[in-house]
């Protein structure tokens, strides 16, 4: 203890506040100012209500008190605005610091990526890759030729397209004839009797057959009916 008194000892270092800590403290102070302003405005509202029915010395006293509260509110608002501006500046500085950290991390990551890529590229031979690609293309072409050979039919005579078209037309005509024969087969035998007349007999000459030219008009029938009545 005596030695400490003679030599002395250093005080414990207080940690330096960060920008984030400072911003939070200023935010708390701003909220406190808002609460004070709200309390003063509530009190001012009560005074305004009392002033409506006050007269004489009471009204003068209330008015003086209201002026004091108004000045206090103005002062609080000014302090709150100053704190808000300071907090904004602190936040901007914090954003700049975080952006610089992110930039440094990005650059460091890019450097590490470059090292890894260069190390991996040493294991890759571009010429061998090109040769490998050419070999694969040749194998695929050979495979296509093999599939084409295997797909050819055996013992197939070479027939021209004109001959095939003629065969196709002949098949169409045969199908039409076959359809006509099937339709005839479906007709009953009694309808196929050759002794049956091919058309209906004509009507007798003395029998009245109404037509569009000799049909009586409705108006004349109405007149005849009314004459008998």
CSV table of C-alpha atoms in Angstrom, one decimal, residues 6-211:
chain,number,residue,atom,x,y,z
A,6,UNK,CA,4.6,6.6,-3.4
A,7,UNK,CA,4.6,5.3,-7.0
A,8,UNK,CA,0.9,5.6,-7.7
A,9,UNK,CA,-1.1,3.4,-10.0
A,10,UNK,CA,-3.0,4.0,-13.2
A,11,UNK,CA,-6.7,4.2,-13.2
A,12,UNK,CA,-8.7,1.5,-15.2
A,13,UNK,CA,-9.3,2.6,-18.7
A,14,UNK,CA,-12.9,3.4,-19.6
A,15,UNK,CA,-13.9,1.8,-22.9
A,16,UNK,CA,-14.3,4.2,-25.7
A,17,UNK,CA,-18.0,4.4,-26.7
A,18,UNK,CA,-18.7,3.3,-30.2
A,19,UNK,CA,-20.7,5.3,-32.8
A,20,UNK,CA,-23.7,3.0,-32.2
A,21,UNK,CA,-23.6,3.5,-28.5
A,22,UNK,CA,-23.5,7.3,-29.0
A,23,UNK,CA,-26.4,7.1,-31.4
A,24,UNK,CA,-28.5,5.1,-29.0
A,25,UNK,CA,-27.8,7.5,-26.1
A,26,UNK,CA,-28.8,10.5,-28.3
A,27,UNK,CA,-32.0,8.7,-29.3
A,28,UNK,CA,-32.9,8.2,-25.7
A,29,UNK,CA,-32.3,11.9,-25.0
A,30,UNK,CA,-34.5,12.8,-27.9
A,31,UNK,CA,-37.3,10.6,-26.6
A,32,UNK,CA,-37.0,12.2,-23.2
A,33,UNK,CA,-37.3,15.6,-24.8
A,34,UNK,CA,-40.5,14.5,-26.7
A,35,UNK,CA,-42.0,13.3,-23.4
A,36,UNK,CA,-41.2,16.7,-21.8
A,37,UNK,CA,-42.8,18.6,-24.7
A,38,UNK,CA,-45.9,16.4,-24.5
A,39,UNK,CA,-46.3,17.1,-20.8
A,40,UNK,CA,-45.9,20.8,-21.3
A,41,UNK,CA,-48.4,20.8,-24.1
A,42,UNK,CA,-50.9,19.0,-21.9
A,43,UNK,CA,-50.5,21.5,-19.2
A,44,UNK,CA,-50.9,24.4,-21.7
A,45,UNK,CA,-54.1,22.9,-22.9
A,46,UNK,CA,-55.5,22.9,-19.4
A,47,UNK,CA,-54.6,26.5,-19.0
A,48,UNK,CA,-56.3,27.5,-22.2
A,49,UNK,CA,-59.5,25.8,-21.0
A,50,UNK,CA,-59.3,27.8,-17.7
A,51,UNK,CA,-58.7,31.1,-19.6
A,52,UNK,CA,-62.1,30.8,-21.3
A,53,UNK,CA,-64.0,31.6,-18.1
A,54,UNK,CA,-61.3,33.5,-16.2
A,55,UNK,CA,-61.4,37.3,-15.7
A,56,UNK,CA,-59.3,40.0,-14.2
A,57,UNK,CA,-56.2,39.0,-12.2
A,58,UNK,CA,-56.9,35.3,-12.6
A,59,UNK,CA,-56.9,35.6,-16.4
A,60,UNK,CA,-53.7,37.6,-16.3
A,61,UNK,CA,-52.0,35.0,-14.0
A,62,UNK,CA,-53.1,32.2,-16.2
A,63,UNK,CA,-51.9,34.0,-19.3
A,64,UNK,CA,-48.5,34.7,-17.8
A,65,UNK,CA,-48.1,31.0,-16.9
A,66,UNK,CA,-49.1,30.0,-20.4
A,67,UNK,CA,-46.4,32.2,-21.8
A,68,UNK,CA,-43.8,30.6,-19.6
A,69,UNK,CA,-44.9,27.1,-20.7
A,70,UNK,CA,-44.7,28.2,-24.4
A,71,UNK,CA,-41.1,29.4,-24.0
A,72,UNK,CA,-40.3,26.1,-22.3
A,73,UNK,CA,-41.8,24.1,-25.1
A,74,UNK,CA,-39.9,26.2,-27.7
A,75,UNK,CA,-36.6,25.5,-25.8
A,76,UNK,CA,-37.3,21.8,-25.6
A,77,UNK,CA,-38.1,21.6,-29.3
A,78,UNK,CA,-34.9,23.5,-30.1
A,79,UNK,CA,-32.8,21.0,-28.0
A,80,UNK,CA,-34.7,18.1,-29.6
A,81,UNK,CA,-33.9,19.3,-33.1
A,82,UNK,CA,-30.2,19.8,-32.2
A,83,UNK,CA,-30.0,16.2,-30.8
A,84,UNK,CA,-31.7,14.9,-33.9
A,85,UNK,CA,-29.2,16.6,-36.2
A,86,UNK,CA,-26.3,15.3,-34.1
A,87,UNK,CA,-27.7,11.8,-34.1
A,88,UNK,CA,-28.1,12.0,-37.9
A,89,UNK,CA,-24.4,12.9,-38.2
A,90,UNK,CA,-23.4,10.1,-36.0
A,91,UNK,CA,-25.5,7.6,-38.0
A,92,UNK,CA,-23.9,8.8,-41.2
A,93,UNK,CA,-20.5,8.3,-39.7
A,94,UNK,CA,-21.5,4.8,-38.6
A,95,UNK,CA,-22.8,4.0,-42.0
A,96,UNK,CA,-19.5,5.1,-43.6
A,97,UNK,CA,-17.5,3.0,-41.2
A,98,UNK,CA,-19.7,-0.1,-41.9
A,99,UNK,CA,-19.3,0.5,-45.6
A,100,UNK,CA,-15.5,0.7,-45.4
A,101,UNK,CA,-15.5,-2.6,-43.4
A,102,UNK,CA,-17.7,-4.2,-46.0
A,103,UNK,CA,-15.4,-2.9,-48.7
A,104,UNK,CA,-12.3,-4.3,-47.0
A,105,UNK,CA,-13.9,-7.7,-46.5
A,106,UNK,CA,-14.9,-7.7,-50.2
A,107,UNK,CA,-11.4,-6.9,-51.3
A,108,UNK,CA,-9.9,-9.6,-49.0
A,109,UNK,CA,-12.4,-12.2,-50.3
A,110,UNK,CA,-11.5,-11.3,-53.9
A,111,UNK,CA,-7.8,-11.8,-53.1
A,112,UNK,CA,-8.5,-15.2,-51.6
A,113,UNK,CA,-10.7,-16.2,-54.5
A,114,UNK,CA,-7.9,-15.2,-56.9
A,115,UNK,CA,-5.4,-17.3,-55.1
A,116,UNK,CA,-7.7,-20.4,-55.2
A,117,UNK,CA,-8.6,-19.9,-58.8
A,118,UNK,CA,-4.9,-19.6,-59.9
A,119,UNK,CA,-4.1,-22.7,-57.9
A,120,UNK,CA,-6.9,-24.6,-59.6
A,121,UNK,CA,-6.1,-23.3,-63.1
A,122,UNK,CA,-2.6,-24.8,-62.8
A,123,UNK,CA,-4.3,-28.3,-62.7
A,124,UNK,CA,-6.2,-27.6,-66.0
A,125,UNK,CA,-4.7,-28.0,-69.4
A,126,UNK,CA,-6.7,-26.1,-72.0
A,127,UNK,CA,-5.2,-28.0,-74.9
A,128,UNK,CA,-6.2,-31.3,-73.4
A,129,UNK,CA,-9.7,-30.0,-72.8
A,130,UNK,CA,-10.0,-29.1,-76.5
A,131,UNK,CA,-8.7,-32.5,-77.6
A,132,UNK,CA,-11.1,-34.2,-75.3
A,133,UNK,CA,-14.0,-32.1,-76.7
A,134,UNK,CA,-12.9,-33.1,-80.3
A,135,UNK,CA,-12.8,-36.8,-79.4
A,136,UNK,CA,-16.3,-36.7,-77.9
A,137,UNK,CA,-17.7,-35.0,-81.0
A,138,UNK,CA,-16.1,-37.7,-83.2
A,139,UNK,CA,-17.5,-40.4,-81.1
A,140,UNK,CA,-21.0,-38.9,-81.3
A,141,UNK,CA,-20.7,-38.6,-85.1
A,142,UNK,CA,-19.7,-42.3,-85.3
A,143,UNK,CA,-22.5,-43.3,-83.1
A,144,UNK,CA,-25.0,-41.4,-85.3
A,145,UNK,CA,-23.7,-43.3,-88.4
A,146,UNK,CA,-24.0,-46.6,-86.5
A,147,UNK,CA,-27.6,-45.9,-85.6
A,148,UNK,CA,-28.4,-45.0,-89.2
A,149,UNK,CA,-26.9,-48.2,-90.4
A,150,UNK,CA,-28.7,-50.3,-87.9
A,151,UNK,CA,-32.0,-48.5,-88.7
A,152,UNK,CA,-31.9,-49.6,-92.4
A,153,UNK,CA,-34.4,-52.3,-93.3
A,154,UNK,CA,-33.3,-55.5,-95.0
A,155,UNK,CA,-34.4,-56.7,-98.5
A,156,UNK,CA,-36.3,-53.5,-99.3
A,157,UNK,CA,-36.5,-52.8,-103.1
A,158,UNK,CA,-36.0,-49.3,-104.2
A,159,UNK,CA,-39.4,-48.0,-105.3
A,160,UNK,CA,-40.0,-44.6,-106.9
A,161,UNK,CA,-42.4,-42.1,-105.4
A,162,UNK,CA,-44.5,-42.1,-108.6
A,163,UNK,CA,-45.2,-45.8,-108.2
A,164,UNK,CA,-46.1,-45.4,-104.6
A,165,UNK,CA,-48.5,-42.6,-105.5
A,166,UNK,CA,-50.2,-44.8,-108.1
A,167,UNK,CA,-50.6,-47.6,-105.5
A,168,UNK,CA,-52.1,-45.2,-103.0
A,169,UNK,CA,-54.7,-43.9,-105.6
A,170,UNK,CA,-55.6,-47.5,-106.4
A,171,UNK,CA,-56.2,-48.2,-102.8
A,172,UNK,CA,-58.5,-45.2,-102.5
A,173,UNK,CA,-60.6,-46.3,-105.4
A,174,UNK,CA,-60.8,-49.8,-104.0
A,175,UNK,CA,-62.1,-48.4,-100.7
A,176,UNK,CA,-64.8,-46.4,-102.5
A,177,UNK,CA,-66.1,-49.5,-104.4
A,178,UNK,CA,-66.0,-51.5,-101.2
A,179,UNK,CA,-68.1,-48.8,-99.4
A,180,UNK,CA,-70.7,-48.9,-102.2
A,181,UNK,CA,-71.1,-52.6,-102.0
A,182,UNK,CA,-71.6,-52.5,-98.3
A,183,UNK,CA,-74.3,-49.9,-98.7
A,184,UNK,CA,-76.1,-52.1,-101.3
A,185,UNK,CA,-75.9,-55.1,-98.9
A,186,UNK,CA,-77.7,-53.1,-96.2
A,187,UNK,CA,-80.8,-52.4,-98.5
A,188,UNK,CA,-83.7,-55.0,-97.8
A,189,UNK,CA,-84.3,-57.5,-100.5
A,190,UNK,CA,-88.0,-56.5,-101.1
A,191,UNK,CA,-86.8,-53.0,-102.1
A,192,UNK,CA,-84.5,-54.4,-104.7
A,193,UNK,CA,-87.4,-56.1,-106.6
A,194,UNK,CA,-87.2,-55.0,-110.3
A,195,UNK,CA,-91.0,-55.2,-110.7
A,196,UNK,CA,-91.6,-52.3,-108.2
A,197,UNK,CA,-92.4,-48.9,-109.8
A,198,UNK,CA,-89.6,-46.5,-109.7
A,199,UNK,CA,-91.9,-43.5,-108.9
A,200,UNK,CA,-95.3,-42.8,-107.2
A,201,UNK,CA,-98.6,-43.0,-109.4
A,202,UNK,CA,-100.1,-39.7,-110.5
A,203,UNK,CA,-103.4,-38.4,-108.9
A,204,UNK,CA,-106.8,-38.9,-110.9
A,205,UNK,CA,-107.8,-36.0,-113.2
A,206,UNK,CA,-111.2,-35.5,-111.6
A,207,UNK,CA,-109.9,-35.3,-108.1
A,208,UNK,CA,-109.4,-31.8,-106.6
A,209,UNK,CA,-105.8,-31.3,-105.6
A,210,UNK,CA,-105.2,-28.1,-103.7
A,211,UNK,CA,-102.3,-26.0,-104.9
